[in-house]
Short mmCIF file of C-alpha atoms in Angstrom, two decimals:
data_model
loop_
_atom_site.label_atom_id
_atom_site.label_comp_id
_atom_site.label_asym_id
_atom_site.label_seq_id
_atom_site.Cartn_x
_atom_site.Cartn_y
_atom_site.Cartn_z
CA UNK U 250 0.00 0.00 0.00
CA UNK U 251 1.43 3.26 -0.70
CA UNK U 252 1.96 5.85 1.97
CA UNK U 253 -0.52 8.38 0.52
CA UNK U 254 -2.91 5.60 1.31
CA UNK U 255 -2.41 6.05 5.03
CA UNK U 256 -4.37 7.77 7.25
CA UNK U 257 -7.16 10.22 7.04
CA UNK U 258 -8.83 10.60 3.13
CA UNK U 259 -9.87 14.17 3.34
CA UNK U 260 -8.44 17.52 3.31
CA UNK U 261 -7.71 18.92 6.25
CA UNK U 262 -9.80 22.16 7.53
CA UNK U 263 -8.30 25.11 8.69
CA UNK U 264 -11.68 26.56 10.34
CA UNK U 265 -12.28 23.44 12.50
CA UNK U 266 -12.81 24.05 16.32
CA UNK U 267 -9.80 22.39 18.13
CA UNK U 268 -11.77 19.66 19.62
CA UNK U 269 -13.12 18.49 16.63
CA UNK U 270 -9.65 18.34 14.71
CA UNK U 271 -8.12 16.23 17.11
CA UNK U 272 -11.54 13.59 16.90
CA UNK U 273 -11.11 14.29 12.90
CA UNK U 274 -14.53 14.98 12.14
CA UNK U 275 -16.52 17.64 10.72
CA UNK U 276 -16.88 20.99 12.37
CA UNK U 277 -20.04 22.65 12.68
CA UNK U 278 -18.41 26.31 12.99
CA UNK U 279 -20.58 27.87 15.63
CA UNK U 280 -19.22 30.50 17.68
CA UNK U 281 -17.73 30.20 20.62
CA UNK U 282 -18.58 26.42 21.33
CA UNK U 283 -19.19 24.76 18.18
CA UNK U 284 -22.97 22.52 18.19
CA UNK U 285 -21.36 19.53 17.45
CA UNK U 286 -19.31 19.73 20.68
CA UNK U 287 -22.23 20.56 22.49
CA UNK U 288 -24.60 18.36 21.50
CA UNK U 289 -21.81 15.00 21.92
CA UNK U 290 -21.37 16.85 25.83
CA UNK U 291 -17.77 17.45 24.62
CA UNK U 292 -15.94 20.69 26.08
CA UNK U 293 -15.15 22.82 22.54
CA UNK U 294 -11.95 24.63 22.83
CA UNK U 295 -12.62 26.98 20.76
CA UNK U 296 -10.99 28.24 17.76
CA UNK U 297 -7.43 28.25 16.12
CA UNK U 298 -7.57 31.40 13.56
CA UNK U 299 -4.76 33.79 12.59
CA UNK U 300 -4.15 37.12 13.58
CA UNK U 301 -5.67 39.67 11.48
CA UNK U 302 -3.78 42.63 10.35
CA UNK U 303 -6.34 46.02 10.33
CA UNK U 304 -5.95 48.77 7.72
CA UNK U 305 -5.10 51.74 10.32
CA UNK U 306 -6.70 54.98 9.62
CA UNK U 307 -3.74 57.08 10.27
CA UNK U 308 -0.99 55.62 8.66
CA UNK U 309 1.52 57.05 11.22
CA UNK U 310 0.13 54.27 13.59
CA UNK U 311 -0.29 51.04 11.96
CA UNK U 312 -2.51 48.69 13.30
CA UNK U 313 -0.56 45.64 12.89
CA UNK U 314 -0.74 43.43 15.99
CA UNK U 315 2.76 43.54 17.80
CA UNK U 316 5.08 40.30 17.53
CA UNK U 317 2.83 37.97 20.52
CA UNK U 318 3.39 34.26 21.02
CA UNK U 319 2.40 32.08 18.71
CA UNK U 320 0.08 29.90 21.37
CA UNK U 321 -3.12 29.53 20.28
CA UNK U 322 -4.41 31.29 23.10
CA UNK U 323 -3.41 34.48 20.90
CA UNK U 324 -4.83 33.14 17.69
CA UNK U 325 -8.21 35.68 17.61
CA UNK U 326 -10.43 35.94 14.71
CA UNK U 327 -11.11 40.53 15.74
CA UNK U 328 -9.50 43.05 14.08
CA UNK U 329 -7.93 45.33 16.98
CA UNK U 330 -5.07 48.10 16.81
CA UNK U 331 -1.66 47.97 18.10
CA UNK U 332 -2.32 49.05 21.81
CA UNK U 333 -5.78 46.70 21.94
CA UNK U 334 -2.96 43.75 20.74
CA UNK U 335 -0.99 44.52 23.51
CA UNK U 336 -3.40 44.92 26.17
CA UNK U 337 -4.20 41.61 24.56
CA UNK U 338 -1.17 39.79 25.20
CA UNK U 339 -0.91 41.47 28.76
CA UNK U 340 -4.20 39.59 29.96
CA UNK U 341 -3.23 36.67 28.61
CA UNK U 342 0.37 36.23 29.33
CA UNK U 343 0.17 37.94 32.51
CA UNK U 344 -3.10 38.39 33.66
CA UNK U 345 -5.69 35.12 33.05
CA UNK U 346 -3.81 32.60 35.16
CA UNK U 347 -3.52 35.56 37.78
CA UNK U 348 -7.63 36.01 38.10
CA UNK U 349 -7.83 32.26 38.08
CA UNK U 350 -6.59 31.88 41.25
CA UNK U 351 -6.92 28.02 42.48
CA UNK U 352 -10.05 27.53 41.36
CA UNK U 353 -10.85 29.57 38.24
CA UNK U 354 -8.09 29.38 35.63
CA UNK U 355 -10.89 27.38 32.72
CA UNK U 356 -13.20 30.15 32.89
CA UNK U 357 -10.32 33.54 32.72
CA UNK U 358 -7.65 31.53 30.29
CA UNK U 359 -9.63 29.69 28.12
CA UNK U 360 -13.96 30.94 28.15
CA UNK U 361 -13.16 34.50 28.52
CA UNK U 362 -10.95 34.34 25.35
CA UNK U 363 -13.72 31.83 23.38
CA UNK U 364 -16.09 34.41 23.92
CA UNK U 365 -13.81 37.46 23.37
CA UNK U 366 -13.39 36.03 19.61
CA UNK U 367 -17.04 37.05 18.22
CA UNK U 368 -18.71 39.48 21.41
CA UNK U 369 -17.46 42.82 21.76
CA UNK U 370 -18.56 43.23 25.28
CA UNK U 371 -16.55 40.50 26.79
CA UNK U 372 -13.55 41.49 24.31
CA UNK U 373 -13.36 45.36 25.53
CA UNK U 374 -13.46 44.02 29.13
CA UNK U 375 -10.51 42.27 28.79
CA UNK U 376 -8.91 45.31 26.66
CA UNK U 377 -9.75 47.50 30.08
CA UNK U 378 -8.12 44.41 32.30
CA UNK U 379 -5.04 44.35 30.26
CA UNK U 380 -4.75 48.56 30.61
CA UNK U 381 -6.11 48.60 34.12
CA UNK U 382 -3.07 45.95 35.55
CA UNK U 383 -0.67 47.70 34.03
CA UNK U 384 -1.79 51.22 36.12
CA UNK U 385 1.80 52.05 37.87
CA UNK U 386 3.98 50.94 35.74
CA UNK U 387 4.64 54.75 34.79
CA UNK U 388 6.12 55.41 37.89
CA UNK U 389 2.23 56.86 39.15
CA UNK U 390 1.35 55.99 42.57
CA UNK U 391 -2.05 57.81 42.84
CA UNK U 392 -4.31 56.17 43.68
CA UNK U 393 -5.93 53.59 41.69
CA UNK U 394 -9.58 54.79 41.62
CA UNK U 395 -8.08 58.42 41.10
CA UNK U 396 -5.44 57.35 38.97
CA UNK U 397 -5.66 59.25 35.05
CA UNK U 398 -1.92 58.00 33.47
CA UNK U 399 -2.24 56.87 30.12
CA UNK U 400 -3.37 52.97 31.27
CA UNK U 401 -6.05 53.73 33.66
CA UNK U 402 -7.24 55.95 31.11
CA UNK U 403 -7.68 53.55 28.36
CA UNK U 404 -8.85 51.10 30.66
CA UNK U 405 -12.04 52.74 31.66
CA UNK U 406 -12.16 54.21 27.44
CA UNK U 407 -13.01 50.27 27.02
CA UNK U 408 -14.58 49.60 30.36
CA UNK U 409 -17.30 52.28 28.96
CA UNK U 410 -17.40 50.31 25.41
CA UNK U 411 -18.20 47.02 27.12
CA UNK U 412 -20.57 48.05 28.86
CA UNK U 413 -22.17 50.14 26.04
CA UNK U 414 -21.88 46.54 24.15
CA UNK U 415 -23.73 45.02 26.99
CA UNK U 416 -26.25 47.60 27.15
CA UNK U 417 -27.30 46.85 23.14
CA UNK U 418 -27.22 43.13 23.75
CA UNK U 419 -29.72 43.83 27.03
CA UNK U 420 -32.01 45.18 25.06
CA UNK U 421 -32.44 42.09 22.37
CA UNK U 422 -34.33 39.25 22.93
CA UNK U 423 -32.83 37.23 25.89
CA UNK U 424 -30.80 33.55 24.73
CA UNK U 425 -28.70 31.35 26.42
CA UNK U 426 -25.50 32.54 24.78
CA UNK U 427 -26.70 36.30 25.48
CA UNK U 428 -26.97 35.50 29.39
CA UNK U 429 -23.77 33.61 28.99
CA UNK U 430 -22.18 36.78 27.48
CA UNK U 431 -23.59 39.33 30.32
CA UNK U 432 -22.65 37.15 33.15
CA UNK U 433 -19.14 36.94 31.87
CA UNK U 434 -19.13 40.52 31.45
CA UNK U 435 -20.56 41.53 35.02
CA UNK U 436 -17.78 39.52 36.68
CA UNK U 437 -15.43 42.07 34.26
CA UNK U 438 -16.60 44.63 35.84
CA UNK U 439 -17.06 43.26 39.35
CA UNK U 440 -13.12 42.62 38.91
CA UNK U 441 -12.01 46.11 37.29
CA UNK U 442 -14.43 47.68 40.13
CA UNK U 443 -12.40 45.65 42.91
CA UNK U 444 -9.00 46.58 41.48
CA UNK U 445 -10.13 49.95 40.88
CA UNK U 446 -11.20 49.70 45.22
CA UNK U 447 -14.37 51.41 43.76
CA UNK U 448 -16.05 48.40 47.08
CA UNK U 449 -19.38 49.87 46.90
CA UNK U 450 -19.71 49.98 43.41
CA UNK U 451 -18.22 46.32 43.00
CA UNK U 452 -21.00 44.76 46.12
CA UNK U 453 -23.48 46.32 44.15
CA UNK U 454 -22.67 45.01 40.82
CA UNK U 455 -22.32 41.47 42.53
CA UNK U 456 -26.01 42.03 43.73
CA UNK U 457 -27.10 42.72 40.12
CA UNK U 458 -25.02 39.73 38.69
CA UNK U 459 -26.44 36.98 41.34
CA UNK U 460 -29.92 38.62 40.67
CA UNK U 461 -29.25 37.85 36.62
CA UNK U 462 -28.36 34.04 37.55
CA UNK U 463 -31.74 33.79 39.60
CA UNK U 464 -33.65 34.98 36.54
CA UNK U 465 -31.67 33.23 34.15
CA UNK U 466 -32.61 29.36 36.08
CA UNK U 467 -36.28 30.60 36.57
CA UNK U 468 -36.57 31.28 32.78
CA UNK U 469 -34.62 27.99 31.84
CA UNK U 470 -36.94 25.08 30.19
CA UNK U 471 -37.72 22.27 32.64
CA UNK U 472 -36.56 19.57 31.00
CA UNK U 473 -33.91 21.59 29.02
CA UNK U 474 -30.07 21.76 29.91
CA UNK U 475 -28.65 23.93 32.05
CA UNK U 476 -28.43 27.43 31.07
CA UNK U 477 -25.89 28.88 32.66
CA UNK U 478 -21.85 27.58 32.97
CA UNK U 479 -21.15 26.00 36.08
CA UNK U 480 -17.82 27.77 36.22
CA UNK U 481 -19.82 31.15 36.41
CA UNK U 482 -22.13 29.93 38.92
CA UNK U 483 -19.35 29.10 41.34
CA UNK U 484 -17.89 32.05 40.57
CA UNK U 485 -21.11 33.98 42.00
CA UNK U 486 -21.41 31.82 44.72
CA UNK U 487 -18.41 32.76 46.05
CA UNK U 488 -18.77 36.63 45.55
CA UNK U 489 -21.90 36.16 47.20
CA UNK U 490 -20.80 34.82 49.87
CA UNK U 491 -17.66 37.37 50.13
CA UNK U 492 -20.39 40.13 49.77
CA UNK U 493 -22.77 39.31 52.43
CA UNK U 494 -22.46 38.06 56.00
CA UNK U 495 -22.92 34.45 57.72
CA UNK U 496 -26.85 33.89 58.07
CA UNK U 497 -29.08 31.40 59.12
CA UNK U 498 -29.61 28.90 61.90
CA UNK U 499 -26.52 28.17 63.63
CA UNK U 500 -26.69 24.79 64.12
CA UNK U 501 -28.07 23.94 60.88
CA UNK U 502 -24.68 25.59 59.35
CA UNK U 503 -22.38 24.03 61.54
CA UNK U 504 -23.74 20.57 60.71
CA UNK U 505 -23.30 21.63 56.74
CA UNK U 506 -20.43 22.75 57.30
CA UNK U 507 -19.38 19.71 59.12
CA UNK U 508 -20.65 17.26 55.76
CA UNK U 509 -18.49 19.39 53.46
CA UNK U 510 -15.50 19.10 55.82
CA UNK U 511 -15.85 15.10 55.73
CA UNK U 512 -17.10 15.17 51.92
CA UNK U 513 -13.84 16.84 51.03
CA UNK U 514 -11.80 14.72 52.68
CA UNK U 515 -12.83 11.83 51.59
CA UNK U 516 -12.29 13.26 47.95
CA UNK U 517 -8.75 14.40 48.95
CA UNK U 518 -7.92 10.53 50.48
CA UNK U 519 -8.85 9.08 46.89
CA UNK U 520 -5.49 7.95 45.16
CA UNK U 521 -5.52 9.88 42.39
CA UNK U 522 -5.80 13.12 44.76
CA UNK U 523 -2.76 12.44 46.02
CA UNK U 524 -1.16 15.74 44.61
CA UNK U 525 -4.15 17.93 45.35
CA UNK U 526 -3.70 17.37 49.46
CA UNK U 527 -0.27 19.84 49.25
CA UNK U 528 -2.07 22.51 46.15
CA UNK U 529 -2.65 25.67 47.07
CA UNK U 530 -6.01 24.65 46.03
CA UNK U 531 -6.19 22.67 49.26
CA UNK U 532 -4.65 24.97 51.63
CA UNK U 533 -6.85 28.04 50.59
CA UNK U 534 -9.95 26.11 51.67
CA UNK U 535 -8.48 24.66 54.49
CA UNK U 536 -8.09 28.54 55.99
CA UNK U 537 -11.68 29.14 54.87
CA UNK U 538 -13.33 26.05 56.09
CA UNK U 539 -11.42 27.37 59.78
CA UNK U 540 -12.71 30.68 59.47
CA UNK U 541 -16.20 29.54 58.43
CA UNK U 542 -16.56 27.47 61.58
CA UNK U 543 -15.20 29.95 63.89
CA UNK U 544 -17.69 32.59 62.28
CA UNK U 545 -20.17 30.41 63.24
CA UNK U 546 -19.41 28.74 66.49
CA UNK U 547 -18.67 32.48 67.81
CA UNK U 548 -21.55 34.51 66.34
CA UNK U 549 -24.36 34.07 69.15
CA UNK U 550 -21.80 34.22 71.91
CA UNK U 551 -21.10 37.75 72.93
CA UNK U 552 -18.57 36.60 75.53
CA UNK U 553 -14.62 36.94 74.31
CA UNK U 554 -13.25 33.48 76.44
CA UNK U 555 -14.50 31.19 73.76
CA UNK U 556 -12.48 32.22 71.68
CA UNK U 557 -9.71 30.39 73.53
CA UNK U 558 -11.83 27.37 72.69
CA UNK U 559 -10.71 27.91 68.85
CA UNK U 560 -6.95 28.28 69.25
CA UNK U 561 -6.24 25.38 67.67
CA UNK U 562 -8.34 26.26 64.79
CA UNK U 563 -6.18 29.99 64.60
CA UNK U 564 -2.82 27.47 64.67
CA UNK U 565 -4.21 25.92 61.66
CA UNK U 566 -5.07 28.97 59.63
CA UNK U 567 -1.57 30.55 60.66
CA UNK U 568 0.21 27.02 59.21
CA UNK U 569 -1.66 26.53 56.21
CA UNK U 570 -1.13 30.08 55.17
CA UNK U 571 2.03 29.69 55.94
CA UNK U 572 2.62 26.84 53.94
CA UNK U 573 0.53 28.12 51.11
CA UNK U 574 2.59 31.55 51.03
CA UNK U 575 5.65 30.01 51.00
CA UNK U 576 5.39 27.18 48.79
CA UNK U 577 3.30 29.14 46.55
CA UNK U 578 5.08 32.91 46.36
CA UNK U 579 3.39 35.82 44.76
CA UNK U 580 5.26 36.74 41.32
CA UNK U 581 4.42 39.72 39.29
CA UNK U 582 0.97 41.12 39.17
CA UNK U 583 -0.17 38.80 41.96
CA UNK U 584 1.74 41.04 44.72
CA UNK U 585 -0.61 43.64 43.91
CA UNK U 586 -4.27 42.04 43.10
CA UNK U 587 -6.00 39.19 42.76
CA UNK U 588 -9.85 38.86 41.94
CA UNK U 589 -10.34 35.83 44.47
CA UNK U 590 -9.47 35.37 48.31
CA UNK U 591 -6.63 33.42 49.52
CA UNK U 592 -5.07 33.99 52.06
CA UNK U 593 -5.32 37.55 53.92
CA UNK U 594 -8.99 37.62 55.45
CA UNK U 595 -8.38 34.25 57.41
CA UNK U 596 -4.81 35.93 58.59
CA UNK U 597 -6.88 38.85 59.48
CA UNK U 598 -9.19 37.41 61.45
CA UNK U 599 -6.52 35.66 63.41
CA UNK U 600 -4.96 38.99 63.92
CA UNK U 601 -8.28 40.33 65.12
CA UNK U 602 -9.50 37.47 67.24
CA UNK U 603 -7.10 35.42 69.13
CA UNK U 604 -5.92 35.76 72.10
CA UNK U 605 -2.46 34.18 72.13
CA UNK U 606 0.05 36.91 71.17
CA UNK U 607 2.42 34.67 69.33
CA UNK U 608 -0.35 33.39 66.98
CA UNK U 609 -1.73 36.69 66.23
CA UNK U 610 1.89 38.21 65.83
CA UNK U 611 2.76 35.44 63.00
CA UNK U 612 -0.51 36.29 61.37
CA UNK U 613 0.15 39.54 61.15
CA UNK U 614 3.68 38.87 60.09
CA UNK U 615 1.97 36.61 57.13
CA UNK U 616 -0.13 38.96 56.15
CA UNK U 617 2.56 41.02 54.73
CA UNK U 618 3.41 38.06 52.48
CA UNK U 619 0.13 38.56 50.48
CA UNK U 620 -1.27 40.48 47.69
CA UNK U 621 -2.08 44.08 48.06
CA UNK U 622 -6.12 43.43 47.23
CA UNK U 623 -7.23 40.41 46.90
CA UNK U 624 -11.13 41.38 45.81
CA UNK U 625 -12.73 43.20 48.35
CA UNK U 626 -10.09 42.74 50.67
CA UNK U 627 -7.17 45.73 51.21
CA UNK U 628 -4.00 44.76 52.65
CA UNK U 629 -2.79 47.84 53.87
CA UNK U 630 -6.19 48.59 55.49
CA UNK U 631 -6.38 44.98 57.21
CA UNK U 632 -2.57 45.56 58.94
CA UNK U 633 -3.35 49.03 60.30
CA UNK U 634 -6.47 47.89 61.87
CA UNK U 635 -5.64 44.72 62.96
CA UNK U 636 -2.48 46.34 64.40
CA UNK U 637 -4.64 49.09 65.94
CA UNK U 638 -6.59 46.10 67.74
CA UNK U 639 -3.42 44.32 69.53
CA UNK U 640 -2.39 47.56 70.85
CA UNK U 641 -5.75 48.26 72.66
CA UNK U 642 -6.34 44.60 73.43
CA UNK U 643 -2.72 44.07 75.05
CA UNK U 644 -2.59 47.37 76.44
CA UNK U 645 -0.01 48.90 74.40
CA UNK U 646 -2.22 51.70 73.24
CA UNK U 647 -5.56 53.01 74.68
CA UNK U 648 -8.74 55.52 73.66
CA UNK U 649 -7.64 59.36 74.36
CA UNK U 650 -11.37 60.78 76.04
CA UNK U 651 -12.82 61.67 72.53
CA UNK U 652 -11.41 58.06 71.27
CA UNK U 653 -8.29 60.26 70.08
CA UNK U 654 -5.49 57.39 70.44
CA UNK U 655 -2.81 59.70 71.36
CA UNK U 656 -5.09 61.42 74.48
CA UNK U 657 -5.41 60.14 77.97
CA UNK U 658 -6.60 56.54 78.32
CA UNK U 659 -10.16 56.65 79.91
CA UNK U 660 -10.37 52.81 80.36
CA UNK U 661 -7.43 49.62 80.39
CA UNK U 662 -6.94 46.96 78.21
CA UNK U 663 -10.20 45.57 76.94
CA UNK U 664 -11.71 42.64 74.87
CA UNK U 665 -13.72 43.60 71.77
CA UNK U 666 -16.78 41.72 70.68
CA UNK U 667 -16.24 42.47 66.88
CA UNK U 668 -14.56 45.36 65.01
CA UNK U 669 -16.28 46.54 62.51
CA UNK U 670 -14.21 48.38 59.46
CA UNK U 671 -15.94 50.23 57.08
CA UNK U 672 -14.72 50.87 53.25
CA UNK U 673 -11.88 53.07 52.89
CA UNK U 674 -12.09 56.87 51.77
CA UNK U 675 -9.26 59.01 50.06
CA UNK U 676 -9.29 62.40 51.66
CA UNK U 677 -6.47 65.58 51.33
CA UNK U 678 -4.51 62.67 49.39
CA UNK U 679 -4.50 60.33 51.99
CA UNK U 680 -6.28 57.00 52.78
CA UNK U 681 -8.56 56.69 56.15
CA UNK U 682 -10.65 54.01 57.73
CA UNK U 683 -13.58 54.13 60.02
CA UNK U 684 -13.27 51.49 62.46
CA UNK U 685 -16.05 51.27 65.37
CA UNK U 686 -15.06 48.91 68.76
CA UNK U 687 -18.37 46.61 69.62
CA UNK U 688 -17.76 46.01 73.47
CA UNK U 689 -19.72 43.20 75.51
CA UNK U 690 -19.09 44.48 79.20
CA UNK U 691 -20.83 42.43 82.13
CA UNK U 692 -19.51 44.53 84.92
CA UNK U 693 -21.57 47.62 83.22
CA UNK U 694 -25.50 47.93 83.83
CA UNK U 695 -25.48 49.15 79.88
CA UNK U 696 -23.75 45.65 78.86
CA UNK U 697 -22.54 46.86 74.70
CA UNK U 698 -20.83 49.75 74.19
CA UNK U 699 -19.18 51.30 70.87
CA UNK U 700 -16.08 53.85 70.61
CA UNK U 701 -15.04 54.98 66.85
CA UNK U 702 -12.12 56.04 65.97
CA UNK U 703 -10.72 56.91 62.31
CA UNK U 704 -7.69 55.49 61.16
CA UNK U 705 -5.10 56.32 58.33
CA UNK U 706 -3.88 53.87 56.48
CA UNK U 707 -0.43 54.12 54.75
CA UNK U 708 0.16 52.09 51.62
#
């Protein structure tokens, strides 16, 4: 038989989706997951195209994409300009595995770029992310919700154009791939409104975003598939959760959270987990899982001693974290933002809530080993007031008569039921914090108290 006998008998297509060249079979070509995939519950990786050169308008800037990688990743089917190219290659080279944290790296690396080929909402998003993380690299240090140098600039030029884009596609008839496209596009701008420390802004956009999810299932067929990615819908689970406080019976969530504890590790114990028990995967939710439980052991309990009960549970956060940060250092963009939470708020509340002053020190110390946001979290913020605590708790530091901390102490040390931190302000160039003290006294006839104090934060 002669060689040219071997093999496959047809041509081979250039337009195929990925997935379907490697099976050999005929594409179906839809955009971004192809109906063939679908339909055979395959997971479509999308597309394989060449860069395409656009005819600039001025010819003093050409339009030519800049020399990129050659990873398919970067193979887009758009027409963009030089500086959309390169705010290109910024989110993907530097960016995407960066939002992905642990948990998330399918849905920034590979969906967000699937659907960035053929919807211009999703695409100017990540044009803004890629300008937006590169805000300082000017030598600017103002702040970043402030901040006009030539990236931050450009970043909200196409943070406006996506959401102009989604605005058009809100108002045509709603389909799955159109809810697909806006819930991609509200966690854009949930992440460019966290980096951006625009809080308020961001908890209300999270609000909108779960609220599309609860229309989208009610509106879903009954006996159809499921409309929305499960990749989003952890995604807004999560900022949910990050967004609101611990509610509901207290014994009904300690028993949940008691199943997931023993669910998880029997996963973990399977023999082809073996590699996930040391991830960073693993030691994130180990911190969490500790923090949950304390949450809600402590939250009917105004008295301060049970906390000892949980020291054991603040050693484990402290060595996990450990573990995690040093196993798993911070490179690049990372030291400045990430979109998910890792490490910092269990550290924090460590810092804040036990009692054992070398625990709470090497939280503290840890907490400098993290990034500088990680969503809705600021490090800088977390330090001063967690730092601010230790001194009045310990009796290093005390409440001047107006709650002035340099002014005469009116009271000693003291225990705090809960310190409650509101979002931070920029003021005469400067950062501040309002921080109110919730006090459970028994000795007092009027058992709670509050004192407020406002605290600058340096960055």
């Amino acid at each position: 038989m002669a060689i040219h006998d071997l093999g496959r008998h047809g041509p081979k297509t250039r337009t195929a989706c990925l997935t379907c060249k490697r099976r050999r079979v005929k594409c179906s070509l839809e955009r971004p997951s192809c109906a063939r995939c679908v339909k055979a519950g395959r997971n479509c990786e999308g597309y394989q195209l060449s860069l395409v050169q656009e005819v600039p308008a001025i010819p003093s800037k050409a339009t030519t994409p800049p020399h990129l990688s050659t990873s398919s990743s970067l193979l887009s089917a758009f027409r963009a300009t030089q500086s959309e190219w390169q705010a290109y290659s910024f989110y993907t080279h530097r960016i995407a595995s960066i939002l992905g944290g642990a948990f998330d790296t399918e849905l920034w690396q590979n969906v967000m770029l699937q659907v960035a080929d053929t919807d211009p909402t999703v695409r100017n998003g990540i044009f803004a992310l890629g300008n937006l993380f590169r805000h300082g690299q000017t030598g600017v240090s103002d702040h970043a919700s402030k901040c006009t140098c030539a990236h931050c600039r450009q970043a909200l030029r196409y943070y406006n154009k996506s959401i102009s884009a989604l605005s058009h596609l809100l108002q045509e008839p709603c389909t799955p791939q159109a809810a697909h496209v806006a819930l991609l596009s509200c966690v854009i701008f949930i992440c460019v409104e966290f980096y951006r420390m625009n809080d308020n802004t961001a908890i209300s956009l999270i609000s909108k975003g779960c609220g599309m999810v609860a229309e989208t299932i009610k509106n879903q067929p009954v006996s159809g598939t499921a409309s929305i990615d499960m990749r989003l819908m952890k995604v807004f689970n999560r900022l949910w959760l990050l967004s609101t406080s611990l509610e509901g019976e207290q014994q009904a969530a300690l028993l949940l959270l008691e199943s997931w504890r023993r669910n998880l590790e029997h996963i973990v114990s399977q023999p082809a987990m073996g590699a996930f028990q040391h991830s960073q995967a693993h030691l994130i939710l180990r911190t969490h899982y500790l923090t949950t439980r304390f949450g809600a052991c402590a939250s009917l309990d105004p008295s301060e001693m049970n906390h000892e009960e949980h020291l054991q549970d603040f050693r484990g956060i402290v060595l996990a974290a450990e573990e995690g940060l040093t196993r798993f250092p911070l490179k690049d963009e990372a030291r400045s933002f990430s979109f998910e939470g890792s490490f910092l708020a269990p550290l924090y509340l460590t810092a804040l809530k036990c009692r054992e002053s070398g625990v709470r020190r090497k939280a503290l110390e840890l907490m400098h080993l993290t990034g500088a946001k990680e969503g809705l979290w600021h490090r800088s913020e977390l330090i001063r007031v967690a730092t601010r605590v230790m001194e009045l708790e310990e009796g290093l530091a005390a409440f001047g008569p107006e709650g002035d901390p340099s002014g005469i102490p009116d009271r000693g040390p003291m225990l705090f039921y809960d310190v409650l931190a509101g979002l931070n302000y920029r003021k005469a160039g400067k950062t501040f914090v309002d921080v109110t003290y919730l006090i459970y006294d028994t000795t007092s006839p009027q058992r709670w108290h509050t004192r407020q104090e406002t605290l600058e934060v340096v960055e």
